[in-house]
Amino acid sequence: MSTLDKVLDDYSAKVFKNRKAHLIEIKDDTQEITANARTIPGIMTNRGCCYAGCKGVVLGPLKDVAIITHGPIGCGFYSWGTRRHKGKGDENTQNFLEYCFSTDMQESDIVFGGEKKLRQAIKEVVEIFNPKSVMICSTCPVGLIGDDIHAVAAESEKLYGIKVLAFSCEGYKGVSQSAGHHIANNGLIKNVIGTGNYVPKKYAINILGEYNIGGDGWEISRVLKKIGYDIVSVMTGDGSFEELRNAHVADLNVVQCHRSINYIGEMLKTKYGTSWIKVNFIGVKSTIKSLRNMAKFFGDPELIQRTEEVIVEEIEDIKDDMDYYKEKLMGRTAALFVGGSRSHHYQKLLKDLGMSVVLAGYEFAHRDDYEGREVLPSIKIDADSKNIEELKVEKDEKKFKVYLSEEQYEELKKEIPLDYYEGMMREMDKGSIVVDDLNHYETEEFLKLLKPDIFFSGIKDKFVAQKGGILSRQLHSYDYSGPYAGFKGAVNFAKDIAMGIYTPAWNYTIAPWKTEPTLEGTVGGEA
Amino acid sequence: MLDLTPKEVSERKALRINPSKTCQPVGAMYAALGVHKCMPHSHGSQGCCSFHRMYLTRHFKEPAIASSSSFTEGASVFGGGSNLRTAAKNIFDIYDPDIIAVHTTCLSETIGDDLGSILQSITVPEGKYMVHTNTPSYVGSHVTGFSNMVTGFIKYLSVSTGVSNGKINIIPGFTNPGDMREIKRILKLLKTEFTMLPDTSGVLDAPMTGTYDMYPKGGTKIEDIIKLGDSDLTLALGDFASEQGASQLEKKCCVPYKTYMLPIGIQGTDDFVMELSKFSKNEVPYELEEERGQLVDIIVDSHPYLHGKKVAIYGDPDTVLGLTRFALELGMIPKYVITGTPGTAFETSAKELFDKFKVEGCTAKAAADLFELHQWLKNDKVDLLLGGTHGKYIARAEDIPFVRVGFPIIDRYVHSYMPMVGYKGAMRLLELMLNALMDRQDRDCADEDMEMVM
């Protein structure tokens, strides 16, 4: 029996039929996976909700925005400081990342509606903090009781003369965090991007889908600035409302997390003409490749040369460390189960370290993240996701500009991933396993069957794996370490997993009296 | 740190900033994990369930299992009955718990799913159980959710056969496994037959064995919850978390109950021990008397470092009240005492304590938040801050010595294994508080004032 069959075998017929389509053993390039479908009730998914995808992921990192969670206290509380999107304020930029704002809805707000309280909360946040922008994120009950948060936002915007945005990201929308990404993307492109008037310098770029977890974005920016790029905005790690307004003036968008931000990438292209390329700043080889692709896009010999110089300098800095850790980690196996992009990105870094991947999966990615963007036309939006707005943007005649001529574009498209992402499955070896929306049961079973040396997942899985004797490192929070991106990040990552694998405590799991007898027999009363 | 918090306090009617509470279901999930072979189930959209599991896991550094009905938009409009029926089948099939304990979220509460009828329409496998409680997130706090889940277990399961089993029931409140272990140790020292509900010791502080066990050894057994109705007395420790369950058992099975504050500090533990001694008609053993004497001895020894020191305490109401009384016993001044959980009983109880110990100028406030506390501290600083992790930002901003106690503590290890209750717990609290204050003295004093002996 194959590993997949062994895992599926215990399911009831109905669950078997459903889950079978979400599990694949890699054979060739043409396999199709089912993804972005509703979660089976009671299966113990790792998934979160639409609110988490909108407020927690995309909007939360915007440091100078006062984000008010409109709902009972939980949603605001749980997303307060728990995702490590770092940000730093300065004299011109407020930093709200240490705060949690909520309307803390009570029973009477459910009964009589919460609009009045929301209006008052906006008034109070403006009076106390005077923020650049206020954003409102709705939670489950808001949609049900019919609070019109968009009307309240429009009214407040007029009243206070600052941008007030509303996001209808009720937790039950869509099937996962993914719907929330889409809703946040739509709101930002409609209301924020394109309203600034920054004059870009040479090599102006935006970094899309980089949330600065543990300082990742800072490490990436350090290298890019050293090469000479003008980073107009980062979406949204250490990002700001002010920066975001200018995003339309960049010449190129580089996309790190495809899942959460590809909507903005596409809409920027349609509306303002900006091309995007898929990059991956996780892993040494992939960082180098990404830097070279970016330089190729601009095609400027000076930039290309500077890129190569920086690569040489950076490699020189980390070479000894990487060699050391590679020797420690060579031949180890890993399983990865992360949200919607890291399960792919980290495979490159693991390869740099001589490790192989036996299983990888996403919580909430779509088929294009697994199979590549060419499958987009064949993806059918099912009933559970059809109410997520597909925003149609039009060309902005005044602000539209293209960096490459049509011929240059077509020529370059053959060499670099322009407006394209190849997906995770192409990265993976034959015989390895892909799982979409992995659940607790499957986690336990796969760990038993595949016995990876390390399981990369999140906080809910971590101690499950470790109780069973398998090291688990979190690839959401980086176990409070990082950065893991870029050159220096690669060393941090390697050091952290080597530390985990070589922790002496693993050798003490079994008490000595479980393996050795403690009662020694005596003969004739003599010891 | 918290640079945007102004010193000037303005009245807020709608905006909650930096809450000192979270919502009901996480408390219910925690209570359900205190039942052996129980799967907590969240009837709502799955985001809640993931958030709650995440928070418990971060506090305990342990797996925290729970399943969800995973509502979609359709279910949110037309009701979640079929989601729960599907979930129940899958949970029993795949995860094989002995009992599923369902709680709700603001979603299923707002749409008005009738859990009682839905549960009746589910065929539960032979010998297995399914119970529920309603935990609307827009009422009370996580402590309310804990209280509701405990009550739910009793409502569904406890029965009275009319024959006394001579036991005492203990509802230990929203406390850590370390506290529950300490309470059980005291009960055993007093040779008292008891059932504790819930009991997360052995669940959320389970050992590493090299084999993951979805249902660890700990947790109150279902048969013991059934037999709660035959006990002679229930002790509800902490009014907010425990009284409702005790009162439900009295209504249903005529088991009388008494409420006590959480046994934190000398008086709190004395009251608990005296009650147990009366109940069991056993003398208090020397071992406990020795511990009590050691505690008093240490307090007398160290009083110069504590006396008259101002402390701000925040967190869950039962915990904060217990800590407040202990601070007063130590000769400290509990200048600010707040909880995010609503309920005027908190303020009344705190004021009674202030009066009893004749301290003046202290403030107690329920339904308060950490933003307001911070503003007060900016205007009138204290010497020590006591509460969960979220206060560390205030401690850093205002440079106040800080001791972590209560829920949630998501930035330190070991704490959940160690008690704050009992004489032993008081000793530990005392050590933490003294260390914080004395480390600060060592850090801040001039070189020539550095003391070798303190």
mmCIF file of C-alpha atoms in Angstrom, chain B residues 112-232:
data_model
loop_
_atom_site.group_PDB
_atom_site.id
_atom_site.type_symbol
_atom_site.label_atom_id
_atom_site.label_comp_id
_atom_site.label_asym_id
_atom_site.label_seq_id
_atom_site.Cartn_x
_atom_site.Cartn_y
_atom_site.Cartn_z
ATOM 1 C CA GLY B 112 -29.463 31.514 16.854
ATOM 2 C CA ASP B 113 -28.506 27.886 16.219
ATOM 3 C CA ASP B 114 -30.449 25.772 18.702
ATOM 4 C CA LEU B 115 -27.671 23.532 19.981
ATOM 5 C CA GLY B 116 -29.955 21.548 22.255
ATOM 6 C CA SER B 117 -32.093 20.350 19.347
ATOM 7 C CA ILE B 118 -29.147 19.852 17.012
ATOM 8 C CA LEU B 119 -27.459 17.641 19.586
ATOM 9 C CA GLN B 120 -30.637 15.623 20.002
ATOM 10 C CA SER B 121 -30.644 14.926 16.277
ATOM 11 C CA ILE B 122 -27.141 13.445 16.420
ATOM 12 C CA THR B 123 -26.632 9.744 16.947
ATOM 13 C CA VAL B 124 -23.811 9.503 19.444
ATOM 14 C CA PRO B 125 -21.981 6.134 19.418
ATOM 15 C CA GLU B 126 -22.691 3.727 22.255
ATOM 16 C CA GLY B 127 -20.940 4.730 25.469
ATOM 17 C CA LYS B 128 -19.938 8.122 24.138
ATOM 18 C CA TYR B 129 -21.229 11.548 25.076
ATOM 19 C CA MET B 130 -21.852 14.926 23.577
ATOM 20 C CA VAL B 131 -22.550 18.020 25.658
ATOM 21 C CA HIS B 132 -22.810 21.692 24.875
ATOM 22 C CA THR B 133 -22.800 25.145 26.321
ATOM 23 C CA ASN B 134 -23.570 28.560 24.859
ATOM 24 C CA THR B 135 -20.603 30.890 24.883
ATOM 25 C CA PRO B 136 -21.515 34.113 23.060
ATOM 26 C CA SER B 137 -18.335 36.151 22.696
ATOM 27 C CA TYR B 138 -20.221 39.405 23.107
ATOM 28 C CA VAL B 139 -21.077 38.605 26.737
ATOM 29 C CA GLY B 140 -18.529 38.666 29.563
ATOM 30 C CA SER B 141 -15.060 37.264 28.870
ATOM 31 C CA HIS B 142 -13.079 34.031 28.624
ATOM 32 C CA VAL B 143 -13.751 33.530 32.334
ATOM 33 C CA THR B 144 -17.490 33.538 31.594
ATOM 34 C CA GLY B 145 -16.836 30.923 28.909
ATOM 35 C CA PHE B 146 -14.983 28.724 31.391
ATOM 36 C CA SER B 147 -17.841 29.050 33.837
ATOM 37 C CA ASN B 148 -20.415 28.213 31.157
ATOM 38 C CA MET B 149 -18.583 25.081 30.015
ATOM 39 C CA VAL B 150 -18.241 23.753 33.562
ATOM 40 C CA THR B 151 -21.961 24.359 33.978
ATOM 41 C CA GLY B 152 -22.625 22.596 30.668
ATOM 42 C CA PHE B 153 -20.869 19.416 31.813
ATOM 43 C CA ILE B 154 -22.884 19.412 35.023
ATOM 44 C CA LYS B 155 -26.175 20.094 33.236
ATOM 45 C CA TYR B 156 -25.713 17.207 30.847
ATOM 46 C CA LEU B 157 -23.963 14.640 32.981
ATOM 47 C CA SER B 158 -24.270 14.983 36.745
ATOM 48 C CA VAL B 159 -27.015 12.995 38.420
ATOM 49 C CA SER B 160 -28.004 12.276 41.964
ATOM 50 C CA THR B 161 -28.708 8.695 42.966
ATOM 51 C CA GLY B 162 -29.786 9.808 46.400
ATOM 52 C CA VAL B 163 -26.875 7.971 48.017
ATOM 53 C CA SER B 164 -24.033 10.119 49.278
ATOM 54 C CA ASN B 165 -20.527 9.203 48.187
ATOM 55 C CA GLY B 166 -19.015 11.282 50.964
ATOM 56 C CA LYS B 167 -16.946 13.353 48.566
ATOM 57 C CA ILE B 168 -16.336 17.044 48.187
ATOM 58 C CA ASN B 169 -16.449 18.625 44.715
ATOM 59 C CA ILE B 170 -13.908 21.244 43.815
ATOM 60 C CA ILE B 171 -14.273 23.681 40.965
ATOM 61 C CA PRO B 172 -10.782 25.135 40.869
ATOM 62 C CA GLY B 173 -11.512 28.208 38.745
ATOM 63 C CA PHE B 174 -9.599 29.468 35.748
ATOM 64 C CA THR B 175 -6.195 28.408 37.029
ATOM 65 C CA ASN B 176 -3.156 26.602 35.668
ATOM 66 C CA PRO B 177 -2.482 22.858 35.881
ATOM 67 C CA GLY B 178 0.181 23.722 38.459
ATOM 68 C CA ASP B 179 -2.517 25.257 40.662
ATOM 69 C CA MET B 180 -4.834 22.319 40.200
ATOM 70 C CA ARG B 181 -2.058 19.954 41.256
ATOM 71 C CA GLU B 182 -1.392 22.044 44.350
ATOM 72 C CA ILE B 183 -5.084 22.116 45.302
ATOM 73 C CA LYS B 184 -5.197 18.332 44.914
ATOM 74 C CA ARG B 185 -2.092 17.932 47.031
ATOM 75 C CA ILE B 186 -3.708 19.903 49.860
ATOM 76 C CA LEU B 187 -6.865 17.804 49.532
ATOM 77 C CA LYS B 188 -4.796 14.639 49.773
ATOM 78 C CA LEU B 189 -2.875 15.955 52.788
ATOM 79 C CA LEU B 190 -6.224 16.464 54.485
ATOM 80 C CA LYS B 191 -7.274 12.955 53.433
ATOM 81 C CA THR B 192 -10.376 14.340 51.735
ATOM 82 C CA GLU B 193 -12.145 12.322 49.060
ATOM 83 C CA PHE B 194 -12.837 14.666 46.191
ATOM 84 C CA THR B 195 -13.660 15.207 42.541
ATOM 85 C CA MET B 196 -12.213 18.202 40.771
ATOM 86 C CA LEU B 197 -13.870 19.596 37.653
ATOM 87 C CA PRO B 198 -12.221 20.560 35.405
ATOM 88 C CA ASP B 199 -8.699 19.279 35.971
ATOM 89 C CA THR B 200 -6.159 20.138 33.282
ATOM 90 C CA SER B 201 -3.201 18.709 35.175
ATOM 91 C CA GLY B 202 -1.774 15.811 33.209
ATOM 92 C CA VAL B 203 -3.331 17.318 30.059
ATOM 93 C CA LEU B 204 -1.759 20.724 29.574
ATOM 94 C CA ASP B 205 1.405 19.851 31.462
ATOM 95 C CA ALA B 206 1.845 16.342 30.080
ATOM 96 C CA PRO B 207 5.337 14.843 30.023
ATOM 97 C CA MET B 208 7.509 14.107 27.014
ATOM 98 C CA THR B 209 7.589 10.374 26.407
ATOM 99 C CA GLY B 210 8.547 10.174 22.751
ATOM 100 C CA THR B 211 4.982 9.233 21.796
ATOM 101 C CA TYR B 212 2.344 11.843 21.155
ATOM 102 C CA ASP B 213 -0.890 11.004 22.920
ATOM 103 C CA MET B 214 -3.889 12.967 21.735
ATOM 104 C CA TYR B 215 -5.676 12.289 25.013
ATOM 105 C CA PRO B 216 -3.101 12.426 27.804
ATOM 106 C CA LYS B 217 -3.602 10.702 31.141
ATOM 107 C CA GLY B 218 -5.090 13.714 32.935
ATOM 108 C CA GLY B 219 -8.549 15.225 33.029
ATOM 109 C CA THR B 220 -11.671 14.629 35.109
ATOM 110 C CA LYS B 221 -13.238 11.278 34.213
ATOM 111 C CA ILE B 222 -16.748 11.285 32.798
ATOM 112 C CA GLU B 223 -17.991 8.840 35.441
ATOM 113 C CA ASP B 224 -16.742 11.229 38.109
ATOM 114 C CA ILE B 225 -18.642 14.128 36.555
ATOM 115 C CA ILE B 226 -21.771 11.969 36.625
ATOM 116 C CA LYS B 227 -21.165 11.235 40.312
ATOM 117 C CA LEU B 228 -20.720 14.903 41.230
ATOM 118 C CA GLY B 229 -24.432 14.795 42.078
ATOM 119 C CA ASP B 230 -23.813 12.356 44.941
ATOM 120 C CA SER B 231 -21.245 14.490 46.738
ATOM 121 C CA ASP B 232 -21.898 16.225 50.033
#
